[in-house]
Coordinates of C-alpha atoms (C1' of nucleotides) in Angstrom, one line a residue:
Chain A
M1 CA 0.0 0.0 0.0
P2 CA 2.9 2.4 0.4
A3 CA 4.1 4.8 -2.3
P4 CA 7.8 4.6 -3.2
R5 CA 10.1 7.0 -1.4
K6 CA 11.7 9.5 -3.6
F7 CA 14.9 9.8 -1.5
T8 CA 17.0 7.9 1.0
H9 CA 18.2 9.0 4.3
Q10 CA 21.7 8.9 2.9
Q11 CA 20.8 11.3 0.1
L12 CA 19.4 13.7 2.7
Q13 CA 22.5 13.4 4.8
A14 CA 24.8 14.0 1.9
A15 CA 22.9 17.0 0.7
A16 CA 22.7 18.5 4.2
L17 CA 26.4 18.0 4.8
E18 CA 27.2 19.6 1.5
L19 CA 25.1 22.6 2.4
I20 CA 26.8 22.9 5.8
D21 CA 30.3 22.5 4.4
Q22 CA 29.7 25.1 1.7
E23 CA 27.6 27.7 3.3
G24 CA 28.0 27.1 7.0
L25 CA 25.4 26.1 9.6
T26 CA 23.1 28.9 8.7
G27 CA 23.0 27.5 5.1
L28 CA 21.2 24.5 6.3
T29 CA 17.6 25.3 5.8
M30 CA 14.6 23.2 5.1
R31 CA 14.0 25.2 2.0
A32 CA 17.6 25.2 0.9
L33 CA 17.9 21.4 1.4
A34 CA 14.6 20.9 -0.5
T35 CA 15.8 23.0 -3.4
R36 CA 19.1 21.1 -3.5
L37 CA 17.1 17.9 -3.7
G38 CA 14.9 19.3 -6.4
T39 CA 11.7 19.1 -4.4
G40 CA 9.4 21.2 -2.2
P41 CA 10.1 22.3 1.3
M42 CA 7.5 20.1 2.9
T43 CA 8.8 16.9 1.4
I44 CA 11.7 16.9 3.9
Y45 CA 9.1 16.4 6.7
N46 CA 8.4 13.0 5.3
Y47 CA 11.9 11.9 6.2
V48 CA 12.7 13.8 9.3
D49 CA 10.9 15.0 12.5
G50 CA 11.2 18.7 11.9
R51 CA 14.3 20.8 12.2
E52 CA 15.5 18.9 15.3
G53 CA 15.2 15.6 13.5
L54 CA 17.2 17.0 10.6
E55 CA 20.0 18.0 13.0
R56 CA 20.0 14.6 14.5
L57 CA 20.3 13.1 11.0
V58 CA 23.4 15.3 10.3
T59 CA 25.0 14.3 13.6
S60 CA 24.5 10.6 12.8
A61 CA 26.0 11.1 9.3
V62 CA 29.2 12.6 10.8
M63 CA 29.5 10.0 13.6
A64 CA 28.9 7.2 11.2
Q65 CA 32.0 8.3 9.2
A66 CA 34.3 7.4 12.1
H67 CA 36.3 4.4 11.0
W68 CA 39.3 2.8 12.7
P69 CA 41.2 -0.5 12.6
D70 CA 39.3 -2.7 14.9
D71 CA 41.5 -5.1 16.9
P72 CA 39.6 -6.3 20.0
S73 CA 42.7 -8.2 21.2
G74 CA 45.0 -5.3 21.2
D75 CA 46.0 -3.1 24.2
W76 CA 43.1 -1.0 25.5
R77 CA 45.3 2.1 25.4
T78 CA 46.0 1.7 21.7
R79 CA 42.4 1.1 21.0
V80 CA 41.1 4.1 22.9
K81 CA 43.6 6.2 21.0
A82 CA 42.5 4.8 17.7
I83 CA 38.9 5.3 18.3
A84 CA 39.3 8.8 19.7
E85 CA 41.4 9.8 16.7
A86 CA 38.8 8.3 14.3
I87 CA 36.0 10.3 15.9
W88 CA 38.0 13.4 15.9
R89 CA 38.9 13.0 12.2
A90 CA 35.2 12.5 11.4
V91 CA 34.1 15.5 13.4
R92 CA 36.9 17.6 11.9
A93 CA 36.0 16.8 8.4
H94 CA 32.9 19.0 8.8
P95 CA 33.9 21.8 11.1
N96 CA 30.8 23.8 10.5
A97 CA 28.7 20.9 11.8
I98 CA 30.4 20.7 15.2
P99 CA 28.0 22.8 17.1
L100 CA 25.3 20.5 15.9
I101 CA 27.2 17.4 17.0
L102 CA 27.7 18.9 20.4
T103 CA 24.1 19.8 20.8
A104 CA 21.9 17.3 19.0
R105 CA 21.6 14.0 20.7
S106 CA 21.3 11.1 18.3
L107 CA 20.2 7.6 19.3
D108 CA 20.7 6.3 15.8
E109 CA 22.5 3.0 15.8
D110 CA 25.1 4.3 13.3
A111 CA 25.9 7.1 15.6
L112 CA 26.3 4.8 18.6
V113 CA 28.8 2.4 17.1
P114 CA 31.9 4.5 18.0
T115 CA 30.4 5.1 21.5
E116 CA 30.0 1.4 22.1
A117 CA 33.5 0.7 20.9
L118 CA 35.0 3.4 23.1
L119 CA 33.1 2.0 26.1
Q120 CA 34.3 -1.4 25.3
A121 CA 37.9 -0.4 25.1
L122 CA 37.7 1.6 28.3
A123 CA 36.0 -1.4 30.0
D124 CA 39.1 -3.4 29.2
S125 CA 41.1 -1.2 31.4
G126 CA 39.3 -2.8 34.3
R127 CA 36.6 -0.2 34.8
S128 CA 32.9 -0.7 35.1
G129 CA 29.8 1.1 36.4
A130 CA 30.4 4.7 37.5
D131 CA 34.2 4.5 36.9
L132 CA 33.6 3.4 33.3
L133 CA 31.1 6.2 32.8
A134 CA 33.5 8.8 34.2
A135 CA 36.3 7.6 31.9
F136 CA 33.9 7.6 28.9
R137 CA 32.8 11.2 29.7
V138 CA 36.4 12.3 30.0
V139 CA 37.3 11.0 26.6
S140 CA 34.2 11.9 24.7
G141 CA 33.9 15.3 26.4
F142 CA 37.6 16.0 25.5
I143 CA 37.1 15.2 21.8
A144 CA 34.0 17.3 21.4
G145 CA 35.3 20.2 23.6
F146 CA 38.7 20.1 21.9
A147 CA 37.3 20.2 18.4
Q148 CA 35.0 23.1 19.3
A149 CA 37.6 25.1 21.3
E150 CA 39.9 25.0 18.4
L151 CA 37.3 26.9 16.4
T152 CA 35.8 29.3 18.9
G153 CA 37.9 29.3 22.0
P154 CA 40.1 32.3 22.8
L155 CA 43.2 30.6 21.5
V156 CA 42.7 29.8 17.9
A157 CA 44.7 28.4 15.0
G158 CA 42.5 28.5 12.0
R159 CA 41.2 31.3 9.8
D160 CA 40.7 34.6 11.7
A161 CA 43.6 33.6 13.8
E162 CA 45.5 36.8 13.1
A163 CA 42.6 39.0 13.8
I164 CA 41.8 37.4 17.1
T165 CA 45.4 37.1 18.2
A166 CA 45.8 40.8 17.3
R167 CA 42.8 41.7 19.5
M168 CA 44.4 39.6 22.3
A169 CA 47.5 41.8 22.1
D170 CA 45.3 44.7 23.0
L171 CA 44.5 43.2 26.4
P172 CA 46.2 44.7 29.4
A173 CA 49.4 42.7 29.6
R174 CA 49.6 42.9 33.3
R175 CA 46.3 41.1 33.8
F176 CA 46.6 38.5 31.0
P177 CA 50.3 37.7 30.5
R178 CA 49.8 34.0 29.9
L179 CA 47.0 34.5 27.5
I180 CA 49.0 36.9 25.4
E181 CA 52.0 34.7 25.5
T182 CA 50.1 31.5 24.6
A183 CA 48.2 33.1 21.7
H184 CA 51.3 32.8 19.6
A185 CA 51.7 29.1 20.3
A186 CA 48.3 28.4 18.7
T187 CA 49.7 28.5 15.2
G188 CA 50.8 24.9 15.0
D189 CA 48.8 22.2 13.3
P190 CA 45.7 20.9 15.2
Q191 CA 46.6 17.3 14.6
A192 CA 49.7 17.7 16.8
E193 CA 47.8 19.6 19.4
F194 CA 45.2 16.8 19.5
H195 CA 47.9 14.2 19.9
S196 CA 49.5 16.1 22.8
G197 CA 46.1 16.4 24.5
L198 CA 45.3 12.7 24.0
K199 CA 48.6 11.7 25.4
I200 CA 47.9 13.6 28.6
L201 CA 44.5 12.0 28.8
L202 CA 45.8 8.5 28.2
A203 CA 48.4 9.0 30.9
G204 CA 45.6 9.8 33.3
L205 CA 43.5 6.9 32.3
D206 CA 46.5 4.6 32.7
A207 CA 47.6 6.0 36.0
S208 CA 44.1 5.6 37.5
A209 CA 43.1 2.3 35.9
P210 CA 41.9 -0.4 38.3
E211 CA 43.7 -2.9 36.1
R212 CA 46.9 -1.4 37.2
R213 CA 46.1 -1.4 40.9
G214 CA 45.0 -5.0 41.1
Chain B
M1 CA 26.7 65.4 24.0
P2 CA 25.5 61.9 24.6
A3 CA 22.0 61.0 25.8
P4 CA 21.8 58.9 29.0
R5 CA 21.7 55.2 28.5
K6 CA 18.6 53.5 29.7
F7 CA 20.1 50.2 30.6
T8 CA 23.5 48.7 31.7
H9 CA 25.1 45.6 30.2
Q10 CA 24.5 43.9 33.5
Q11 CA 20.8 44.5 33.2
L12 CA 20.8 43.0 29.7
Q13 CA 22.9 40.0 30.9
A14 CA 20.6 39.3 33.9
A15 CA 17.4 39.6 31.8
A16 CA 18.9 37.4 29.0
L17 CA 19.9 34.7 31.5
E18 CA 16.5 34.7 33.2
L19 CA 14.9 34.2 29.8
I20 CA 17.3 31.3 29.0
D21 CA 16.8 29.7 32.4
Q22 CA 13.1 29.9 32.2
E23 CA 12.2 29.3 28.6
G24 CA 15.3 27.6 27.2
L25 CA 17.6 28.8 24.5
T26 CA 14.8 29.4 22.0
G27 CA 13.2 31.8 24.5
L28 CA 16.1 34.2 24.0
T29 CA 14.8 36.5 21.4
M30 CA 15.5 40.1 20.6
R31 CA 11.8 40.8 21.1
A32 CA 11.4 38.8 24.2
L33 CA 14.4 40.4 25.8
A34 CA 13.2 43.9 24.8
T35 CA 9.7 43.2 26.3
R36 CA 11.2 41.9 29.5
L37 CA 13.2 45.2 29.7
G38 CA 10.1 47.2 28.9
T39 CA 11.3 48.6 25.7
G40 CA 11.2 48.2 21.9
P41 CA 13.0 45.5 20.0
M42 CA 15.5 47.8 18.4
T43 CA 16.8 49.3 21.6
I44 CA 18.8 46.2 22.2
Y45 CA 20.9 47.0 19.2
N46 CA 22.3 50.0 21.0
Y47 CA 23.9 47.7 23.5
V48 CA 24.9 44.7 21.4
D49 CA 26.1 43.9 18.0
G50 CA 23.2 41.9 16.7
R51 CA 22.2 38.5 17.7
E52 CA 25.8 37.3 17.8
G53 CA 26.8 40.1 20.1
L54 CA 23.9 39.2 22.4
E55 CA 25.2 35.6 22.6
R56 CA 28.7 36.8 23.4
L57 CA 27.2 38.9 26.2
V58 CA 25.5 35.9 27.7
T59 CA 28.7 33.8 27.5
S60 CA 30.6 36.5 29.3
A61 CA 27.9 36.7 32.0
V62 CA 28.2 33.0 32.7
M63 CA 32.0 32.9 32.7
A64 CA 32.2 35.9 34.9
Q65 CA 30.3 34.1 37.6
A66 CA 33.2 31.6 38.0
H67 CA 34.8 32.3 41.4
W68 CA 37.3 30.3 43.3
P69 CA 39.6 30.8 46.3
D70 CA 42.7 32.3 44.6
D71 CA 46.0 31.1 46.2
P72 CA 48.9 31.7 43.8
S73 CA 51.3 30.1 46.2
G74 CA 49.5 26.8 46.4
D75 CA 50.2 23.6 44.5
W76 CA 49.3 23.9 40.8
R77 CA 47.2 20.7 41.0
T78 CA 45.0 22.1 43.7
R79 CA 44.6 25.3 41.8
V80 CA 43.8 23.7 38.5
K81 CA 41.2 21.7 40.3
A82 CA 39.7 24.7 42.0
I83 CA 39.5 26.7 38.8
A84 CA 38.0 23.9 36.8
E85 CA 35.4 23.3 39.4
A86 CA 34.5 26.9 39.5
I87 CA 34.0 27.1 35.8
W88 CA 32.0 24.0 35.8
R89 CA 29.8 25.3 38.6
A90 CA 29.2 28.6 36.7
V91 CA 28.4 26.8 33.5
R92 CA 26.1 24.3 35.2
A93 CA 24.1 27.1 36.9
H94 CA 22.7 27.8 33.4
P95 CA 22.4 24.5 31.6
N96 CA 20.3 25.9 28.8
A97 CA 23.1 28.4 27.9
I98 CA 25.7 25.7 27.5
P99 CA 25.4 25.5 23.7
L100 CA 26.0 29.2 23.6
I101 CA 29.0 29.0 25.8
L102 CA 30.5 26.3 23.6
T103 CA 29.8 28.2 20.4
A104 CA 30.1 31.9 21.0
R105 CA 33.6 33.2 21.4
S106 CA 33.9 36.0 23.9
L107 CA 36.9 38.2 24.1
D108 CA 35.5 40.1 27.0
E109 CA 37.9 40.7 29.8
D110 CA 35.4 39.3 32.3
A111 CA 35.2 36.1 30.4
L112 CA 38.9 35.7 30.0
V113 CA 39.8 35.9 33.7
P114 CA 39.2 32.2 34.4
T115 CA 41.1 31.4 31.2
E116 CA 44.1 33.3 32.3
A117 CA 44.0 31.8 35.8
L118 CA 43.9 28.3 34.3
L119 CA 46.8 29.0 32.0
Q120 CA 48.8 30.4 34.9
A121 CA 48.1 27.4 37.1
L122 CA 49.0 25.0 34.3
A123 CA 52.1 27.0 33.5
D124 CA 53.3 26.4 37.1
S125 CA 53.5 22.7 36.3
G126 CA 56.5 23.6 34.1
R127 CA 54.7 23.8 30.8
S128 CA 55.0 26.5 28.2
G129 CA 54.3 27.1 24.6
A130 CA 52.7 24.3 22.7
D131 CA 52.7 22.0 25.8
L132 CA 50.9 24.6 27.8
L133 CA 48.4 25.1 25.1
A134 CA 47.7 21.4 24.8
A135 CA 47.2 21.1 28.6
F136 CA 44.9 24.1 28.5
R137 CA 42.8 22.6 25.7
V138 CA 42.5 19.3 27.5
V139 CA 41.1 20.9 30.6
S140 CA 38.9 23.5 29.0
G141 CA 37.7 21.1 26.4
F142 CA 36.9 18.6 29.1
I143 CA 34.9 21.1 31.1
A144 CA 32.8 22.2 28.2
G145 CA 32.4 18.8 26.7
F146 CA 31.6 17.2 30.0
A147 CA 28.9 19.7 30.8
Q148 CA 27.3 19.3 27.4
A149 CA 27.6 15.5 27.2
E150 CA 25.8 15.3 30.5
L151 CA 22.8 17.0 28.9
T152 CA 22.7 15.6 25.3
G153 CA 25.1 12.7 25.2
P154 CA 23.7 9.2 24.9
L155 CA 24.3 8.5 28.6
V156 CA 22.2 10.9 30.5
A157 CA 21.4 11.6 34.2
G158 CA 19.0 14.6 34.2
R159 CA 15.4 14.9 33.1
D160 CA 14.3 12.6 30.3
A161 CA 16.8 10.1 31.7
E162 CA 14.2 7.4 32.0
A163 CA 12.8 7.9 28.5
I164 CA 16.2 7.8 26.9
T165 CA 17.5 4.9 29.0
A166 CA 14.3 3.1 28.0
R167 CA 15.0 3.7 24.3
M168 CA 18.6 2.4 24.8
A169 CA 17.1 -0.8 26.2
D170 CA 15.5 -1.3 22.8
L171 CA 18.9 -1.5 21.1
P172 CA 20.2 -4.8 20.0
A173 CA 21.9 -6.2 23.1
R174 CA 24.4 -8.1 21.0
R175 CA 25.8 -5.0 19.3
F176 CA 25.6 -2.5 22.2
P177 CA 26.2 -4.4 25.5
R178 CA 28.3 -1.8 27.2
L179 CA 26.0 1.0 26.2
I180 CA 23.0 -0.7 27.7
E181 CA 25.0 -1.7 30.8
T182 CA 26.4 1.7 31.4
A183 CA 23.1 3.5 30.8
H184 CA 22.0 2.4 34.3
A185 CA 25.2 3.8 35.9
A186 CA 24.3 7.3 34.7
T187 CA 21.9 8.0 37.5
G188 CA 24.4 9.3 40.1
D189 CA 24.9 12.9 40.8
P190 CA 26.8 14.9 38.2
Q191 CA 29.0 16.5 40.8
A192 CA 30.6 13.1 41.6
E193 CA 31.0 12.2 38.0
F194 CA 32.7 15.5 37.3
H195 CA 35.1 14.9 40.2
S196 CA 35.9 11.4 38.9
G197 CA 36.7 12.8 35.5
L198 CA 38.7 15.6 36.8
K199 CA 40.7 13.2 38.9
I200 CA 41.6 11.2 35.8
L201 CA 42.6 14.4 34.1
L202 CA 44.8 15.6 36.9
A203 CA 46.5 12.3 37.1
G204 CA 47.4 12.7 33.4
L205 CA 48.6 16.2 33.8
D206 CA 50.7 15.2 36.7
A207 CA 52.2 12.1 35.0
S208 CA 53.3 14.1 32.0
A209 CA 54.3 17.3 33.7
P210 CA 57.8 18.6 32.7
E211 CA 58.2 19.7 36.4
R212 CA 58.2 16.1 37.3
R213 CA 60.7 15.0 34.8
G214 CA 63.3 17.4 35.8
Chain C
dA1 C1' -10.0 -3.8 -14.7
dG2 C1' -11.8 -0.9 -11.3
dT3 C1' -11.8 0.4 -6.5
dT4 C1' -9.9 1.6 -2.3
dA5 C1' -7.0 2.9 1.5
dA6 C1' -2.7 4.1 2.9
dA7 C1' 1.4 6.4 2.3
dC8 C1' 3.8 10.0 0.1
dA9 C1' 4.7 14.7 -2.6
dC10 C1' 4.4 19.4 -2.2
dG11 C1' 2.1 24.1 -3.0
dT12 C1' 0.1 27.7 -0.1
dA13 C1' -0.1 30.4 3.8
dC14 C1' 0.7 31.9 8.5
dC15 C1' 3.6 33.0 12.4
dT16 C1' 7.9 34.1 14.4
dT17 C1' 12.5 36.2 14.2
dG18 C1' 16.3 39.2 12.9
dT19 C1' 17.2 43.6 11.5
dA20 C1' 17.5 47.9 8.0
dC21 C1' 15.5 52.3 8.0
dG22 C1' 13.6 56.4 9.5
dT23 C1' 12.0 59.5 13.0
dA24 C1' 11.5 61.4 17.4
dA25 C1' 13.4 62.3 21.8
dT26 C1' 17.3 63.6 24.9
dC27 C1' 21.2 65.9 26.6
dA28 C1' 26.0 69.1 26.6
dA29 C1' 28.1 72.8 24.7
dG30 C1' 28.0 77.2 22.3
Chain D
dC1 C1' 17.8 78.7 22.3
dT2 C1' 20.1 76.5 18.9
dT3 C1' 23.1 72.9 17.5
dG4 C1' 25.0 68.4 17.0
dA5 C1' 25.5 64.0 18.4
dT6 C1' 23.7 60.2 20.4
dT7 C1' 20.1 57.2 21.9
dA8 C1' 15.2 55.2 21.9
dC9 C1' 12.0 52.8 19.3
dG10 C1' 8.0 52.1 15.9
dT11 C1' 7.4 50.3 11.2
dA12 C1' 8.3 47.2 7.8
dC13 C1' 10.5 43.7 5.2
dA14 C1' 12.9 39.2 4.3
dA15 C1' 13.8 34.7 5.7
dG16 C1' 12.8 30.5 8.0
dG17 C1' 9.9 26.7 10.3
dT18 C1' 5.9 24.3 9.6
dA19 C1' 0.4 23.4 9.9
dC20 C1' -2.8 22.4 6.6
dG21 C1' -5.0 20.8 2.6
dT22 C1' -4.8 18.7 -1.9
dG23 C1' -3.4 15.8 -5.4
dT24 C1' -0.8 11.6 -6.5
dT25 C1' 1.2 7.0 -6.3
dT26 C1' 1.0 2.1 -5.3
dA27 C1' -0.5 -2.6 -3.7
dA28 C1' -4.1 -5.3 -2.4
dC29 C1' -8.8 -6.6 -2.9
dT30 C1' -13.3 -7.2 -5.4

DNA sequence: AGTTAAACACGTACCTTGTACGTAATCAAG
DNA sequence: CTTGATTACGTACAAGGTACGTGTTTAACT
């Protein structure tokens, strides 16, 4: 009894991501997306539960692009690192979508695969229950927060870096010496910064792992 | 030659935060804010550079509420912990504003005070340059990401917790065992979770501190 | 083959929001 | 009192989300 669907979810996801990549988050509009798909605005509502649903769809699309060499028998540290890097890579491939990923909760199975893998790897460090949850929040919060801070924090590396660093130089040097000093260090590549951060994090996970204590 | 200003920035900030706290982020509207202040919509534009400027103002208001016992002579670990907790408390006092805080960059001096303090404390661990930046990003990213994940991540403690946990139980248990298992651990108080996370982080900062190596 | 019911496509129209523009009101200095 | 600059704010427009209604497609049934 159904009529054939004109589009697939993947088509919507691809079109939405293209819009976001090209025109920024404000470019993602029901109307714009519909136009890009060659249909009317209301058609989108047959595939998605309003604007919020669309945002969840985009989040899923990004998270689903996280791929890593899966080796369940390897060391948990190596695996946590691999998964974290994979998520970070996926997120960073669509910087304009980051606010969405931080904000829109997706319970899509695709989006939960990396989450489950991260939990599993952390569990292999001997954690469970509340300890496991804390460790998970540290890693996932770090990834999301790091990716976003790199774009809109006070210490920036990307585009606009000069403008912002210049405005930081206008701050009273007596009150903000470290900020002014560190602003110049933010010119390196984000990949290296992420690795340094992840290293600190893994050191902490290792030092406080139950596996280690017993 | 000027005409007297009808409002102060603090009045705007207070009114905006009340709106956000009471009606959520979508409740923050130029019109709603103006009405609350008893004036016309366009008056706001005399105090703020459009919608973006308003968001920056809110971000500053929240960050400026971070207070902690300042003891420059104390151990850097203790100080990092105190500052991180203070920021987290300030952020958590207005959960609806968190997406804004993550997204809107503020170069306001008020908003940069906690940042400078955190940088200073981390610098006292012997770090500088890129190392210092990495450490800073880890901590600040963790705070922001943690606060947000607690609200919109797949593992949730607050309101809607039952509904979401229930939907997680519908996931295929074979593919998402850890997720389902951990969903029940997310019922504890966020304060404790944050402490656990921060502990892991500090262990990592300590283990990889240059101060420690020489 | 014709009928039917359910699902889908999508045009129209309304409400809300951000904000450009224009005008009136307010004050300090001359 | 006039002047000049600044602020207050009403009006109006453009853009976006989406409720509603209508037409269309398809598979099953008669």
